[in-house]
PDB file of C-alpha atoms in Angstrom:
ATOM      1  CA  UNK A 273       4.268  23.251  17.339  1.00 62.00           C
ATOM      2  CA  UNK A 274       3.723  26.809  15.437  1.00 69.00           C
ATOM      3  CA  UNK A 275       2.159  26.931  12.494  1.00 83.00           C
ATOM      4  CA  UNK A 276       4.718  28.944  10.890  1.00 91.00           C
ATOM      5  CA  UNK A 277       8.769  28.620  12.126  1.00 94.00           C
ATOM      6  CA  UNK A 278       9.676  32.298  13.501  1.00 95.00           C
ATOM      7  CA  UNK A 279      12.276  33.790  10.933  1.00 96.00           C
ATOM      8  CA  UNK A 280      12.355  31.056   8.947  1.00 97.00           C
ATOM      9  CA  UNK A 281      12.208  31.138   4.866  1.00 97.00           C
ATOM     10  CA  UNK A 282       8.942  30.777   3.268  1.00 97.00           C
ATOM     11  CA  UNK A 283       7.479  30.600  -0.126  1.00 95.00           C
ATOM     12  CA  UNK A 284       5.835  33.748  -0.458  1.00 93.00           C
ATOM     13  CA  UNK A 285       4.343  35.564  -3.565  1.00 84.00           C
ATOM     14  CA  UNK A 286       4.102  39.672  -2.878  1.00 81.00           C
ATOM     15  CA  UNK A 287       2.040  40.198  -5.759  1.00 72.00           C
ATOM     16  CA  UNK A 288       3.843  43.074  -6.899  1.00 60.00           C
ATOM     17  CA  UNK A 289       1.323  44.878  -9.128  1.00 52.00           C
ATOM     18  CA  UNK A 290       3.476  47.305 -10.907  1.00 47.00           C
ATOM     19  CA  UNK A 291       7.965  46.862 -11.532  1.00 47.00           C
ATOM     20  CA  UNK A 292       9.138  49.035  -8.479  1.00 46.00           C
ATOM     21  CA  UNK A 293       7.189  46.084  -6.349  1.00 44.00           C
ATOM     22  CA  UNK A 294       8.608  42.773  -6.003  1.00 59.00           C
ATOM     23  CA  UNK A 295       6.419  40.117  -6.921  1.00 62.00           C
ATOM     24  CA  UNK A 296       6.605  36.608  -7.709  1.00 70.00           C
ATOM     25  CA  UNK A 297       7.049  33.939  -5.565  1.00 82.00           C
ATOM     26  CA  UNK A 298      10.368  34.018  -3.490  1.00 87.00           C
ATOM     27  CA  UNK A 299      12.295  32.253  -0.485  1.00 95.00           C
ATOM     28  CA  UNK A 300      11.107  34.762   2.255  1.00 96.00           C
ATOM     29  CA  UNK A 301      12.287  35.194   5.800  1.00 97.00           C
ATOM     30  CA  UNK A 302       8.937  35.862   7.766  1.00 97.00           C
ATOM     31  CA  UNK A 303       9.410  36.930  10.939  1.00 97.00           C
ATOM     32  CA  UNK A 304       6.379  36.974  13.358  1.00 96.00           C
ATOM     33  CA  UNK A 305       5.367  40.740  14.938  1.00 96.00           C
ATOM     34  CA  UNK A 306       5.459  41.262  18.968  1.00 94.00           C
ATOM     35  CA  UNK A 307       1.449  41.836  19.152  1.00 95.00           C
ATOM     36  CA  UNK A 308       0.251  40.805  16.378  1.00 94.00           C
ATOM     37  CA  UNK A 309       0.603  36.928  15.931  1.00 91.00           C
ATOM     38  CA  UNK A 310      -1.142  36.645  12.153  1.00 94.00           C
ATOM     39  CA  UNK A 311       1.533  39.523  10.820  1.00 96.00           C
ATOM     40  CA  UNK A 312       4.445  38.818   9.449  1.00 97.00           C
ATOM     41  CA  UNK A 313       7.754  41.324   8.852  1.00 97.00           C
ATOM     42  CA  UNK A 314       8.461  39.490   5.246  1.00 96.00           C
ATOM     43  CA  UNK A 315      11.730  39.813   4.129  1.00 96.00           C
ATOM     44  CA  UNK A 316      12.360  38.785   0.121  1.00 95.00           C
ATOM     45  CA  UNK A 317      15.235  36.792  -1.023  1.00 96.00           C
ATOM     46  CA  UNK A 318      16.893  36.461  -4.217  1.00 94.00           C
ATOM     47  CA  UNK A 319      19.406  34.563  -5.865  1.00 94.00           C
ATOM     48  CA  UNK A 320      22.765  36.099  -5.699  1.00 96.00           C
ATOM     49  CA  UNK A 321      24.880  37.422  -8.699  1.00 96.00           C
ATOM     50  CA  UNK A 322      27.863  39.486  -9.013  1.00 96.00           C
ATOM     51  CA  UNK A 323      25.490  42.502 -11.184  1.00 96.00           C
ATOM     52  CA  UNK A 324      22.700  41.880  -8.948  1.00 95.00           C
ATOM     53  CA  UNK A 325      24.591  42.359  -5.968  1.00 97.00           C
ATOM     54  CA  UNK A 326      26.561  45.963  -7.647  1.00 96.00           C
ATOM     55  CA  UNK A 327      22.897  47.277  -8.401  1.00 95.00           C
ATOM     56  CA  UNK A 328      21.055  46.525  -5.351  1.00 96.00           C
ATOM     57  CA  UNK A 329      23.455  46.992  -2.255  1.00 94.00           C
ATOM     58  CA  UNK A 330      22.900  50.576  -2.325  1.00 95.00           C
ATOM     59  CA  UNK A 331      19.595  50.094  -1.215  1.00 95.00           C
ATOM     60  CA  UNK A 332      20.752  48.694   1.659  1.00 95.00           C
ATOM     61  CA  UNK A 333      20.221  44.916   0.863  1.00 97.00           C
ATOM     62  CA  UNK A 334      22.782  42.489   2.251  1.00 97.00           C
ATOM     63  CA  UNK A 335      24.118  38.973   1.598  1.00 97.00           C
ATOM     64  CA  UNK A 336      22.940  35.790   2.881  1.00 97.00           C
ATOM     65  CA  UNK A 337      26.197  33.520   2.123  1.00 97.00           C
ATOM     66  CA  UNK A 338      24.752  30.267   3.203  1.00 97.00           C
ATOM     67  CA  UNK A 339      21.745  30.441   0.978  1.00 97.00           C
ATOM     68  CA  UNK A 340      23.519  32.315  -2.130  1.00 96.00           C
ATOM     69  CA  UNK A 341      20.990  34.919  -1.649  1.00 96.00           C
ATOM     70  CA  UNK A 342      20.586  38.400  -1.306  1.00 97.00           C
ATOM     71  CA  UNK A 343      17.756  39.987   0.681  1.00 97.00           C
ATOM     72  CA  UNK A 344      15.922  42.248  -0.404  1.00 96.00           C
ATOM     73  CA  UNK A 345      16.001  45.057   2.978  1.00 97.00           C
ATOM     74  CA  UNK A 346      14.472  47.718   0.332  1.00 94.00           C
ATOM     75  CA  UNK A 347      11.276  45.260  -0.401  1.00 93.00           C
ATOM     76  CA  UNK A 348      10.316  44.715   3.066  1.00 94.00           C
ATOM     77  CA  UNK A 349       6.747  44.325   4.102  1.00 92.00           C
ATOM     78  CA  UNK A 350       3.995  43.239   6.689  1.00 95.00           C
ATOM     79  CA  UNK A 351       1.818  40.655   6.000  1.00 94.00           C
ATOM     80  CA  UNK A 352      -0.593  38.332   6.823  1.00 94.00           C
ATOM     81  CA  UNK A 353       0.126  34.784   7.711  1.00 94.00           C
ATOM     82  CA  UNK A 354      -2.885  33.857   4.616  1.00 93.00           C
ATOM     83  CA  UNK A 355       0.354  35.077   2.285  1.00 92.00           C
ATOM     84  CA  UNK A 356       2.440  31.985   3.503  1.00 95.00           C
ATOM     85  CA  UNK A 357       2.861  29.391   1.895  1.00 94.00           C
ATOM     86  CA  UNK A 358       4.894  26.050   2.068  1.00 95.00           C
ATOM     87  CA  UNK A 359       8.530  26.538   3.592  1.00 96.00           C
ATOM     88  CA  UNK A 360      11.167  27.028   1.085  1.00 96.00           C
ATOM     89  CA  UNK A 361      13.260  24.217  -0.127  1.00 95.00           C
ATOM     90  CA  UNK A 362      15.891  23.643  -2.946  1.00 93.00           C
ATOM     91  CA  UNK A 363      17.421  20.486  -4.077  1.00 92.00           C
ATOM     92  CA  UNK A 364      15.075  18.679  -1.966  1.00 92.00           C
ATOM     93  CA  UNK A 365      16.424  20.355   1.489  1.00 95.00           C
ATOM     94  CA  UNK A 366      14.749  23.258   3.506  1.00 96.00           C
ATOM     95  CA  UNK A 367      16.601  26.295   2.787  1.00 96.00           C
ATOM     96  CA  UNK A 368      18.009  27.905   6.247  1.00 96.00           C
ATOM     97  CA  UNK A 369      20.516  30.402   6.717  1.00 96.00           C
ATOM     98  CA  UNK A 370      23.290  30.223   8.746  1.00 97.00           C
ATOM     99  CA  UNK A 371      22.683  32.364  12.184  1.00 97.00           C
ATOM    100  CA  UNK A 372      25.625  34.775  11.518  1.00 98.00           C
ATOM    101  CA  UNK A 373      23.269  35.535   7.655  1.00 98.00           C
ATOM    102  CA  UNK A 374      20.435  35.609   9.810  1.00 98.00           C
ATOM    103  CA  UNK A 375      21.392  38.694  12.029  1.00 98.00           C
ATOM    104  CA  UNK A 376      23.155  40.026   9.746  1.00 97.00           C
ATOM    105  CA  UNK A 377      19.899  40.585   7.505  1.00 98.00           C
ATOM    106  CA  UNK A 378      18.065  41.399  10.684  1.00 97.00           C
ATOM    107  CA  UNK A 379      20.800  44.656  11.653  1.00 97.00           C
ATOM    108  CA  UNK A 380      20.309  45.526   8.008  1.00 97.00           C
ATOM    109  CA  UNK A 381      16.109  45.989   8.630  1.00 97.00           C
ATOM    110  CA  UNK A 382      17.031  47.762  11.856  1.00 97.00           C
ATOM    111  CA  UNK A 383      19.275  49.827   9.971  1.00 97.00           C
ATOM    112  CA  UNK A 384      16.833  50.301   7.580  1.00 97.00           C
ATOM    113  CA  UNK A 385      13.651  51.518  10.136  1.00 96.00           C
ATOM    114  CA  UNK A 386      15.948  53.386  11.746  1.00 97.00           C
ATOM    115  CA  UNK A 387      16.961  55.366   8.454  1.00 97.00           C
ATOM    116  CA  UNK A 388      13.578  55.633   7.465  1.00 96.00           C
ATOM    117  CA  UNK A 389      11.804  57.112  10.752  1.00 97.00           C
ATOM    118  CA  UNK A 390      14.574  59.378  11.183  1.00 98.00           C
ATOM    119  CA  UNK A 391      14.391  60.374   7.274  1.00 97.00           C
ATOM    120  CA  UNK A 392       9.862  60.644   8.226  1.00 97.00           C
ATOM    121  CA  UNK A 393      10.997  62.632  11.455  1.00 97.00           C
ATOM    122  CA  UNK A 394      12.870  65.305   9.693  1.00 97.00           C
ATOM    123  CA  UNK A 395      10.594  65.673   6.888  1.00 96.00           C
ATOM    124  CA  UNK A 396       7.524  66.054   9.456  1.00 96.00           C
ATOM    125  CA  UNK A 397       9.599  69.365  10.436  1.00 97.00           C
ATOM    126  CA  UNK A 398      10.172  70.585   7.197  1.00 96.00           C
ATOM    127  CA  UNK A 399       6.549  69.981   6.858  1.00 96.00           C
ATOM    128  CA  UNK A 400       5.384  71.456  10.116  1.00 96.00           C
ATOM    129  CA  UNK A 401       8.147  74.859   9.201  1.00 95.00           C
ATOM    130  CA  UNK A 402       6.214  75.057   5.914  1.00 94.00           C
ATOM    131  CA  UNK A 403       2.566  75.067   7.589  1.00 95.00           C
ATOM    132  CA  UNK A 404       3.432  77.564  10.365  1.00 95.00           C
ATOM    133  CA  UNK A 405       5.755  80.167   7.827  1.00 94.00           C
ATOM    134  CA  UNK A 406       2.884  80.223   5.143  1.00 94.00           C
ATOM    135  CA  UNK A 407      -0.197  80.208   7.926  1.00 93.00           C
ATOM    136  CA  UNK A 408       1.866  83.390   9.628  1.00 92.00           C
ATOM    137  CA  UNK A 409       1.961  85.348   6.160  1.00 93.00           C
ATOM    138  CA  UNK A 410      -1.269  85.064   5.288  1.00 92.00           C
ATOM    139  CA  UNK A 411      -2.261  85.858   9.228  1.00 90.00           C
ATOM    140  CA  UNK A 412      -0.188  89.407   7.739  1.00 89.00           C
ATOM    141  CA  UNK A 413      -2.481  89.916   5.479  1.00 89.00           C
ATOM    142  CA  UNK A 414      -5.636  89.409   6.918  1.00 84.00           C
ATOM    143  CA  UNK A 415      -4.573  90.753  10.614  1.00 78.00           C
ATOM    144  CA  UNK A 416      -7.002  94.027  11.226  1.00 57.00           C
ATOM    145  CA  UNK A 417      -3.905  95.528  12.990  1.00 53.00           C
ATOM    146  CA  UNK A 418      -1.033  94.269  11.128  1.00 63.00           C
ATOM    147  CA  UNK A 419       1.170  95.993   9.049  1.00 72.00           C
ATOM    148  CA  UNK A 420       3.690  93.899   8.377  1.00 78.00           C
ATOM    149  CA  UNK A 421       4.644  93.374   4.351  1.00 86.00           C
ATOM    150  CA  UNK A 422       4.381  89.658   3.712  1.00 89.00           C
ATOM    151  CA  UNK A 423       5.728  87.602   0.697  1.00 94.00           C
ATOM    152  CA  UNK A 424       1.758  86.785  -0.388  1.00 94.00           C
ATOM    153  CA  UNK A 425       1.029  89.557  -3.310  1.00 93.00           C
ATOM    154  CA  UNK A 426      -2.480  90.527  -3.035  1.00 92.00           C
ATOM    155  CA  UNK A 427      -3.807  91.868  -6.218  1.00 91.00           C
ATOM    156  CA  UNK A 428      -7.780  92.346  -6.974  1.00 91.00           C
ATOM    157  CA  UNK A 429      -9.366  92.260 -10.357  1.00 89.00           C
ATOM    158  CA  UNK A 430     -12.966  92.929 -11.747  1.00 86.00           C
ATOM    159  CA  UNK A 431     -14.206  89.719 -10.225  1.00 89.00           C
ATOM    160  CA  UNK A 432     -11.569  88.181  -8.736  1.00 92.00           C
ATOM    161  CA  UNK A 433      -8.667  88.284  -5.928  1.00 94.00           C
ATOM    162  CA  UNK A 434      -5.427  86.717  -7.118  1.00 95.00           C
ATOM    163  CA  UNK A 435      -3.068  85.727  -3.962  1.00 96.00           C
ATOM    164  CA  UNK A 436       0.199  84.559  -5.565  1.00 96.00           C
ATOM    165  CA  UNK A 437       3.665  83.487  -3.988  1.00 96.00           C
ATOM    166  CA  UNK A 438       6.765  81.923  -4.765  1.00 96.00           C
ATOM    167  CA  UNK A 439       6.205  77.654  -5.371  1.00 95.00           C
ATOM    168  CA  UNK A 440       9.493  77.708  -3.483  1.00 94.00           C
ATOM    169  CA  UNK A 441       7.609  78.428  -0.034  1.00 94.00           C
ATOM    170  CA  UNK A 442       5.542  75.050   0.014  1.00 94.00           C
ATOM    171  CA  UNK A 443       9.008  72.575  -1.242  1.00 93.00           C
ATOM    172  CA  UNK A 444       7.786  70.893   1.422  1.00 95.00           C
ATOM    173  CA  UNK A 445       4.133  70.432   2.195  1.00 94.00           C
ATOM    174  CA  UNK A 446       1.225  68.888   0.138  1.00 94.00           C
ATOM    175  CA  UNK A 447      -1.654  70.268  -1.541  1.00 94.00           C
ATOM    176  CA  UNK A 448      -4.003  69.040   1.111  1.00 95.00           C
ATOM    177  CA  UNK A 449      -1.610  71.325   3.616  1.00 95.00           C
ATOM    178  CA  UNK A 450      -2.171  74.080   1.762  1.00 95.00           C
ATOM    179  CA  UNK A 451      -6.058  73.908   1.115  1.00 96.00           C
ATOM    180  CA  UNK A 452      -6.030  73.399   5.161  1.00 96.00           C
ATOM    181  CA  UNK A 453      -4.654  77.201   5.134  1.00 95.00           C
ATOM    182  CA  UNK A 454      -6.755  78.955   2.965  1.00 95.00           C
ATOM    183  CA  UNK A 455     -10.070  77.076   4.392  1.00 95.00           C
ATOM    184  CA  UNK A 456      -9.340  79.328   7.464  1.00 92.00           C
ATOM    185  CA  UNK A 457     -10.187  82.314   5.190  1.00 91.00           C
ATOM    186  CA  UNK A 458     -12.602  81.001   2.561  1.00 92.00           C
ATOM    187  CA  UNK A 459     -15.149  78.591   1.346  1.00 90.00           C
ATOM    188  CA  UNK A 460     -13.049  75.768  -0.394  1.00 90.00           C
ATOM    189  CA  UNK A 461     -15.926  75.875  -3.168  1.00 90.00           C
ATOM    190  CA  UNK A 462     -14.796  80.190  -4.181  1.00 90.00           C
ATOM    191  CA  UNK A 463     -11.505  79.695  -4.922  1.00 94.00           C
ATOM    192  CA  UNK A 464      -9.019  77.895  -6.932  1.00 96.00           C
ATOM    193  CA  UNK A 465      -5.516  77.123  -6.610  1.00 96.00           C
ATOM    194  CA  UNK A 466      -3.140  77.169 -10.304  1.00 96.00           C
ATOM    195  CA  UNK A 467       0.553  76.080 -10.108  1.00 95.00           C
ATOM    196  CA  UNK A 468       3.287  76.244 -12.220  1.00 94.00           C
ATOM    197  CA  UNK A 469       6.971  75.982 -12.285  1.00 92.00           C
ATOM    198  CA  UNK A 470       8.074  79.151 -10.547  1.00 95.00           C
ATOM    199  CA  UNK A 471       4.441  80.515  -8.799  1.00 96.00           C
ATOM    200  CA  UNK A 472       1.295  79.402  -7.185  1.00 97.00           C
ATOM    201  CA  UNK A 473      -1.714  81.688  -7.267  1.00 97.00           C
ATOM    202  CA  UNK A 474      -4.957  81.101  -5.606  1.00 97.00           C
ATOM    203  CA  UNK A 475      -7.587  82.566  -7.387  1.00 96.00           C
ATOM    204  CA  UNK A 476     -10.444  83.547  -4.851  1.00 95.00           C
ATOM    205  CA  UNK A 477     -13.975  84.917  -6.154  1.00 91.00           C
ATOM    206  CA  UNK A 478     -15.076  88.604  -4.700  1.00 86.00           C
ATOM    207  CA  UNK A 479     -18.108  87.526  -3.194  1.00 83.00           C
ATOM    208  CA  UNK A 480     -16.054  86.421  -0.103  1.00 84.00           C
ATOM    209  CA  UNK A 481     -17.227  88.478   2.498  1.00 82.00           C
ATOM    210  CA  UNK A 482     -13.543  88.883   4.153  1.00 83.00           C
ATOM    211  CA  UNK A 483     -12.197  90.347   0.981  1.00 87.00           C
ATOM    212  CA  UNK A 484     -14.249  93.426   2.039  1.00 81.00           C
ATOM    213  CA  UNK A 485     -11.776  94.295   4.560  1.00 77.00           C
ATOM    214  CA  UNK A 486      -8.738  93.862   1.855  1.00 82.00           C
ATOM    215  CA  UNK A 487      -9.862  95.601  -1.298  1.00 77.00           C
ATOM    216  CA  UNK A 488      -9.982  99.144  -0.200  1.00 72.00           C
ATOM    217  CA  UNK A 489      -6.431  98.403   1.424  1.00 69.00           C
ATOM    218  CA  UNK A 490      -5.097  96.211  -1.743  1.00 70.00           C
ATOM    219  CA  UNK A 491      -6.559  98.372  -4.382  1.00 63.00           C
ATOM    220  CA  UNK A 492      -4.975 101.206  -3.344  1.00 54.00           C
ATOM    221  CA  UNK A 493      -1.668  99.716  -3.276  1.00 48.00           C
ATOM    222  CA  UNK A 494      -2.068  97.917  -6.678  1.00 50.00           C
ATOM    223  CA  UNK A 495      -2.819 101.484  -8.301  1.00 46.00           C
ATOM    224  CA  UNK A 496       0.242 103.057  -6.376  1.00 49.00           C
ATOM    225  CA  UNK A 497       2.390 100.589  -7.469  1.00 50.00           C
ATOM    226  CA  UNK A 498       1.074 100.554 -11.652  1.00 49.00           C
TER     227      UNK A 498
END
């Protein structure tokens, strides 16, 4: 016998530590994962009502009829079989939905993994179009041969070199992305990156050795262009 009934409804408390999380105990469906026979896919339920069923469908939840439940698609998670607890019963019976609720809750998680890798997939290119636009302009800039203008204003100061762009340029990539660029070119302890709504400027000390080979080049624009 298995310890735990494969897609079956369990009493399961998520332990939702802040109100986007679901916590509480709750009927869940467990279902058991290929490889991994102490993980659980756990699947919340929760009773149905006519306002919790307008709020939460967009998120992709769907009805279980036989069990007057909804289930919760958008709280999904893997856990470990230590999570479940005693199977879930009400009015003294063992709560089980009707196979027709149970796939139908299953092609809603497909559904929903599908929807979400594809939604990770595109973002990784946004990401990736992000990392290889901003690593080619600031290539521009410190290419010995290259001439080409690039959207990266270079502008040197008493002390200081002040690279600043348009915010618009990184929509899509993290912070960590962009300190991955300008490590190619400087010591992550000389320089400083400030943000705000329109611009991002990164702030790099002269002592860098490679902003020998800009400042003749950069100074002479700045003064042409005040």
């Amino acid at each position: 016998m298995f310890k735990y009934v494969n897609a079956a409804l369990y009493n399961v408390d998520l332990e939702g530590e802040n109100t986007s999380e679901f916590d509480g105990e709750h009927p869940t469906l467990v279902i058991r994962t290929k490889m991994e026979k102490e993980m659980y896919i756990a699947i919340p339920f929760t009773t149905y009502t006519k306002e919790k069923w307008q709020k939460l469908k967009k998120y992709m939840c769907c009805r279980s009829i036989s069990t007057n439940s909804i289930a919760r698609i958008d709280k999904m998670e893997i856990i470990s079989s230590g999570k479940i607890k005693n199977r879930w019963r009400e009015n003294g019976k063992l709560l089980i939905p009707e196979p027709e609720d149970l796939q139908n809750v299953i092609n809603n998680a497909l559904a929903y993994f599908k929807s979400s890798f594809s939604l990770g997939k595109n973002e990784y290119k946004k990401v990736q179009k992000n990392t290889e636009q901003l690593t080619k302009e600031f290539e521009k800039i410190f290419g010995i041969h290259s001439n080409e203008q690039s959207f990266i204003s270079v502008f040197f100061t008493q002390n200081e070199c002040i690279f600043s762009f348009d915010k618009s340029y990184t929509n899509n990539i993290s912070i960590q992305e962009l300190y991955d660029i300008i490590n190619i070119y400087f010591n992550r302890h000389n320089y400083k990156v400030f943000m705000d709504d329109k611009n991002i400027s990164i702030i790099v000390a002269n002592t860098e050795k490679r902003l020998l080979t800009l400042k003749s080049k950069y100074v002479k624009v700045n003064a042409t262009e005040g």
